[in-house]
Coordinates of N, CA and C and ligand atoms in Angstrom, one line a residue:
M1 N 89.2 76.8 123.3 CA 88.6 78.0 122.6 C 89.0 77.9 121.2
T2 N 88.0 78.2 120.3 CA 88.3 78.2 118.9 C 88.7 79.6 118.5
I3 N 89.5 79.6 117.4 CA 89.9 80.9 116.9 C 88.8 81.5 116.1
E4 N 88.6 82.8 116.3 CA 87.6 83.5 115.5 C 88.2 84.4 114.6
Y5 N 87.7 84.5 113.3 CA 88.3 85.4 112.3 C 87.3 86.5 111.9
V6 N 87.7 87.7 112.0 CA 86.8 88.8 111.6 C 87.6 89.7 110.6
D7 N 86.8 90.4 109.8 CA 87.3 91.3 108.8 C 88.2 92.3 109.5
A8 N 89.2 92.8 108.7 CA 90.1 93.8 109.3 C 90.3 94.9 108.2
P9 N 89.2 95.6 107.9 CA 89.4 96.7 106.9 C 90.4 97.8 107.3
D10 N 90.6 98.0 108.6 CA 91.6 99.0 109.0 C 93.0 98.5 108.7
V11 N 93.2 97.2 108.9 CA 94.5 96.6 108.6 C 94.8 96.7 107.1
K12 N 93.7 96.3 106.4 CA 93.9 96.3 104.9 C 94.2 97.7 104.4
R13 N 93.5 98.7 104.9 CA 93.8 100.0 104.5 C 95.2 100.4 104.7
R14 N 95.7 100.1 105.9 CA 97.1 100.4 106.3 C 98.1 99.6 105.4
V15 N 97.8 98.4 105.2 CA 98.7 97.6 104.3 C 98.8 98.2 102.9
D16 N 97.7 98.6 102.4 CA 97.7 99.2 101.1 C 98.5 100.5 101.1
E17 N 98.4 101.3 102.1 CA 99.1 102.5 102.2 C 100.6 102.2 102.3
I18 N 101.0 101.2 103.0 CA 102.4 100.8 103.2 C 102.9 100.3 101.8
I19 N 102.2 99.5 101.2 CA 102.6 99.0 99.8 C 102.9 100.2 98.9
E20 N 101.9 101.1 98.9 CA 102.0 102.3 98.1 C 103.2 103.2 98.5
G21 N 103.2 103.4 99.8 CA 104.2 104.3 100.4 C 105.7 103.8 100.2
L22 N 105.9 102.5 100.2 CA 107.2 102.0 100.0 C 107.5 101.6 98.6
G23 N 106.5 101.8 97.8 CA 106.7 101.4 96.3 C 106.9 100.0 96.1
L24 N 106.2 99.1 96.8 CA 106.4 97.7 96.7 C 105.5 97.2 95.6
S25 N 105.8 97.6 94.3 CA 104.9 97.4 93.2 C 104.8 95.9 92.8
Y26 N 105.7 95.1 93.3 CA 105.6 93.7 92.9 C 104.4 93.0 93.7
I27 N 104.0 93.7 94.8 CA 102.9 93.1 95.6 C 101.5 93.5 94.9
K28 N 100.8 92.5 94.6 CA 99.5 92.7 94.0 C 98.4 93.0 95.1
R29 N 98.1 94.2 95.3 CA 97.3 94.6 96.4 C 96.0 93.9 96.5
D30 N 95.4 93.7 95.3 CA 94.1 93.0 95.2 C 94.1 91.6 95.7
F31 N 95.3 91.0 95.8 CA 95.5 89.6 96.2 C 96.1 89.5 97.6
V32 N 96.1 90.6 98.3 CA 96.6 90.6 99.7 C 95.3 90.9 100.6
F33 N 94.9 90.0 101.4 CA 93.8 90.1 102.2 C 94.3 90.2 103.7
C34 N 93.4 90.8 104.5 CA 93.8 91.0 105.9 C 92.6 90.5 106.8
V35 N 93.0 89.8 107.9 CA 92.0 89.3 108.8 C 92.5 89.5 110.2
R36 N 91.6 89.6 111.1 CA 91.9 89.7 112.5 C 91.5 88.5 113.2
S37 N 92.4 87.8 114.0 CA 91.9 86.6 114.7 C 91.9 86.9 116.2
R38 N 91.0 86.2 116.8 CA 90.8 86.3 118.3 C 90.8 84.9 118.9
G39 N 91.4 84.8 120.0 CA 91.3 83.5 120.7 C 92.5 82.6 120.4
S40 N 93.5 83.2 119.7 CA 94.7 82.4 119.5 C 95.5 82.3 120.8
R41 N 96.2 81.2 120.9 CA 96.9 81.0 122.2 C 98.4 81.5 122.1
S42 N 98.7 82.0 120.9 CA 100.1 82.5 120.8 C 100.3 83.7 121.7
I43 N 101.3 83.8 122.4 CA 101.5 84.9 123.3 C 102.5 85.9 122.6
R44 N 103.4 85.4 121.8 CA 104.4 86.3 121.3 C 104.2 86.7 119.9
T45 N 103.3 86.0 119.2 CA 103.0 86.3 117.8 C 102.1 87.5 117.7
L46 N 102.5 88.5 116.9 CA 101.7 89.7 116.7 C 100.9 89.6 115.4
A47 N 101.4 88.9 114.5 CA 100.8 88.7 113.2 C 101.5 87.6 112.4
R48 N 100.8 87.1 111.4 CA 101.5 86.1 110.5 C 100.9 86.2 109.1
I49 N 101.7 85.7 108.2 CA 101.2 85.8 106.8 C 101.0 84.4 106.3
H50 N 99.9 84.2 105.5 CA 99.6 82.9 105.0 C 99.6 83.1 103.4
G51 N 100.1 82.1 102.8 CA 100.1 82.1 101.3 C 99.3 81.0 100.7
L52 N 98.6 81.2 99.6 CA 97.9 80.1 99.0 C 98.9 79.3 98.2
G53 N 99.2 78.1 98.6 CA 100.2 77.3 98.0 C 99.9 76.9 96.6
R54 N 100.9 76.4 95.9 CA 100.8 76.1 94.4 C 99.8 75.0 94.2
I55 N 99.7 74.0 95.1 CA 98.8 72.9 94.8 C 97.3 73.4 94.8
W56 N 97.0 74.4 95.7 CA 95.7 75.0 95.7 C 95.4 75.8 94.5
Q57 N 96.4 76.6 94.1 CA 96.3 77.4 92.9 C 96.0 76.6 91.6
K58 N 96.8 75.5 91.5 CA 96.7 74.6 90.3 C 95.4 73.9 90.3
T59 N 95.0 73.3 91.4 CA 93.9 72.4 91.5 C 92.6 73.2 91.4
L60 N 92.5 74.4 92.1 CA 91.3 75.1 92.1 C 91.3 76.3 91.1
N61 N 92.4 76.4 90.3 CA 92.5 77.5 89.4 C 92.4 78.8 90.0
L62 N 93.2 79.1 91.0 CA 93.2 80.3 91.7 C 94.5 81.0 91.6
P63 N 94.5 82.4 91.7 CA 95.8 83.1 91.6 C 96.5 83.0 92.9
P64 N 97.8 83.4 93.0 CA 98.5 83.4 94.3 C 97.8 84.5 95.2
I65 N 97.5 84.1 96.4 CA 96.8 85.0 97.3 C 97.6 85.0 98.7
Y66 N 97.7 86.1 99.3 CA 98.3 86.2 100.6 C 97.2 86.7 101.6
I67 N 97.3 86.2 102.8 CA 96.5 86.7 103.9 C 97.4 87.1 105.0
I68 N 97.2 88.4 105.5 CA 97.9 88.8 106.7 C 97.0 88.7 107.8
E69 N 97.3 87.9 108.8 CA 96.5 87.7 110.0 C 97.1 88.5 111.1
V70 N 96.3 89.4 111.7 CA 96.8 90.0 112.9 C 96.2 89.4 114.1
I71 N 97.0 89.1 115.2 CA 96.5 88.5 116.4 C 95.9 89.6 117.3
S72 N 94.6 89.7 117.3 CA 94.0 90.8 118.0 C 94.5 91.1 119.4
E73 N 94.6 90.1 120.2 CA 95.1 90.3 121.6 C 96.5 90.9 121.7
Q74 N 97.3 90.7 120.7 CA 98.7 91.2 120.7 C 98.8 92.5 119.9
Y75 N 98.3 92.4 118.7 CA 98.4 93.5 117.7 C 97.7 94.8 118.1
D76 N 96.4 94.6 118.5 CA 95.6 95.7 118.8 C 96.1 96.7 119.9
R77 N 96.9 96.1 120.8 CA 97.3 97.0 121.9 C 98.7 97.7 121.6
L78 N 99.2 97.4 120.4 CA 100.5 98.0 120.0 C 100.3 99.5 119.7
P79 N 101.3 100.3 119.9 CA 101.3 101.7 119.4 C 101.3 101.7 117.9
E80 N 100.8 102.7 117.2 CA 100.7 102.8 115.8 C 102.0 102.4 115.1
E81 N 103.1 103.0 115.7 CA 104.4 102.7 115.1 C 104.8 101.2 115.0
E82 N 104.5 100.5 116.1 CA 104.8 99.1 116.1 C 103.8 98.3 115.2
K83 N 102.6 98.8 115.1 CA 101.7 98.2 114.2 C 102.2 98.2 112.7
D84 N 102.7 99.4 112.4 CA 103.3 99.6 111.0 C 104.5 98.7 110.8
K85 N 105.3 98.6 111.8 CA 106.5 97.8 111.7 C 106.1 96.3 111.6
T86 N 105.1 95.9 112.3 CA 104.6 94.6 112.2 C 104.1 94.3 110.8
L87 N 103.4 95.2 110.2 CA 102.8 95.0 108.9 C 104.0 95.0 107.8
I88 N 105.0 95.9 108.0 CA 106.1 95.9 107.1 C 106.8 94.5 107.2
H89 N 107.0 94.0 108.4 CA 107.6 92.7 108.6 C 106.9 91.6 107.8
E90 N 105.6 91.6 107.9 CA 104.8 90.6 107.2 C 104.9 90.7 105.7
L91 N 104.8 92.0 105.2 CA 104.9 92.2 103.8 C 106.3 91.8 103.2
L92 N 107.3 91.9 104.0 CA 108.7 91.5 103.6 C 108.7 90.0 103.3
H93 N 107.8 89.2 103.9 CA 107.8 87.8 103.6 C 107.3 87.4 102.2
I94 N 106.7 88.4 101.6 CA 106.2 88.2 100.2 C 107.4 88.3 99.2
P95 N 107.7 87.3 98.5 CA 108.8 87.4 97.5 C 108.4 88.2 96.3
K96 N 109.4 88.7 95.6 CA 109.2 89.5 94.4 C 108.4 88.8 93.4
K97 N 108.5 87.5 93.4 CA 107.8 86.8 92.3 C 106.3 86.7 92.6
F98 N 105.9 86.9 93.8 CA 104.5 86.9 94.2 C 103.8 85.6 93.7
K99 N 104.3 84.5 94.1 CA 103.7 83.2 93.6 C 103.1 82.4 94.7
G100 N 103.0 83.0 95.9 CA 102.3 82.2 96.9 C 103.3 81.7 98.0
G101 N 104.6 81.8 97.7 CA 105.6 81.3 98.6 C 106.0 82.4 99.6
F102 N 107.1 82.2 100.3 CA 107.6 83.1 101.3 C 109.1 83.3 101.2
R103 N 109.5 84.5 101.7 CA 110.9 84.7 101.9 C 111.1 84.4 103.4
P104 N 112.2 83.7 103.7 CA 112.5 83.4 105.1 C 113.1 84.7 105.8
H105 N 113.1 84.6 107.2 CA 113.7 85.7 107.9 C 115.2 85.9 107.6
K106 N 115.8 84.8 107.6 CA 117.3 84.8 107.6 C 117.9 85.7 106.6
G107 N 118.7 86.7 107.0 CA 119.4 87.6 106.2 C 118.5 88.5 105.4
Y108 N 117.2 88.4 105.5 CA 116.4 89.3 104.7 C 115.5 90.2 105.6
I109 N 114.8 89.5 106.5 CA 113.9 90.3 107.4 C 114.6 90.6 108.7
T110 N 115.2 91.8 108.8 CA 116.0 92.1 110.0 C 115.4 93.3 110.6
R111 N 115.6 93.5 111.9 CA 115.2 94.7 112.7 C 115.6 96.0 112.0
R112 N 116.9 95.9 111.5 CA 117.5 97.1 110.9 C 116.7 97.5 109.6
K113 N 116.4 96.4 108.8 CA 115.7 96.7 107.5 C 114.3 97.3 107.8
I114 N 113.7 96.7 108.8 CA 112.3 97.2 109.1 C 112.4 98.6 109.6
E115 N 113.4 99.0 110.4 CA 113.6 100.3 110.9 C 113.8 101.3 109.7
Q116 N 114.6 100.8 108.7 CA 114.9 101.7 107.5 C 113.6 101.9 106.7
L117 N 112.9 100.8 106.5 CA 111.6 101.0 105.7 C 110.6 101.8 106.5
Y118 N 110.6 101.7 107.8 CA 109.7 102.5 108.5 C 110.0 104.0 108.4
M119 N 111.3 104.3 108.4 CA 111.8 105.7 108.2 C 111.4 106.2 106.9
K120 N 111.6 105.4 105.9 CA 111.2 105.7 104.5 C 109.7 106.0 104.4
L121 N 109.0 105.2 105.1 CA 107.5 105.4 105.0 C 107.1 106.7 105.7
Q122 N 107.8 107.0 106.8 CA 107.5 108.3 107.4 C 107.8 109.5 106.5
N123 N 108.9 109.4 105.8 CA 109.3 110.4 104.8 C 108.3 110.6 103.7
T124 N 107.8 109.4 103.2 CA 106.9 109.5 102.1 C 105.6 110.1 102.6
F125 N 105.1 109.7 103.7 CA 103.8 110.2 104.2 C 103.9 111.7 104.5
S126 N 105.1 112.2 105.1 CA 105.2 113.6 105.4 C 105.3 114.4 104.1
K127 N 105.8 113.8 103.0 CA 105.9 114.6 101.8 C 104.5 114.7 101.1
N128 N 103.7 113.7 101.3 CA 102.3 113.7 100.7 C 101.3 114.5 101.5
K129 N 101.7 115.0 102.6 CA 100.7 115.7 103.4 C 100.4 117.1 102.9
Ligands
LIG201 ZN1 108.3 86.9 110.1

């Protein structure tokens, strides 16, 4: 089975809200795209992030771009809270420099950190209501 990619405007909308809500101003929203994939064989992956590497940027004269891919079979059945945490997790992989590379999990992307940011997000959203 081949993987199918479809637009994910719902995910993009939420990602933008999260970037805004958490004040992640180093993330250039216009260069973060979202896609939904179907037919992936991964059972445990909810989402992943792809970055346009430097060689592509240099050779094709493109800016750094990130794509957040949600795995439809896994992500779509999650409760909203877990979806948000998944998106926060993926956004944390984007380094402050926003150059197309990634931050690794180790010591940076932790369950605790994600919980904290999720709480922060809830506070921001409830203030803006
Ligand atoms: Zn990760």
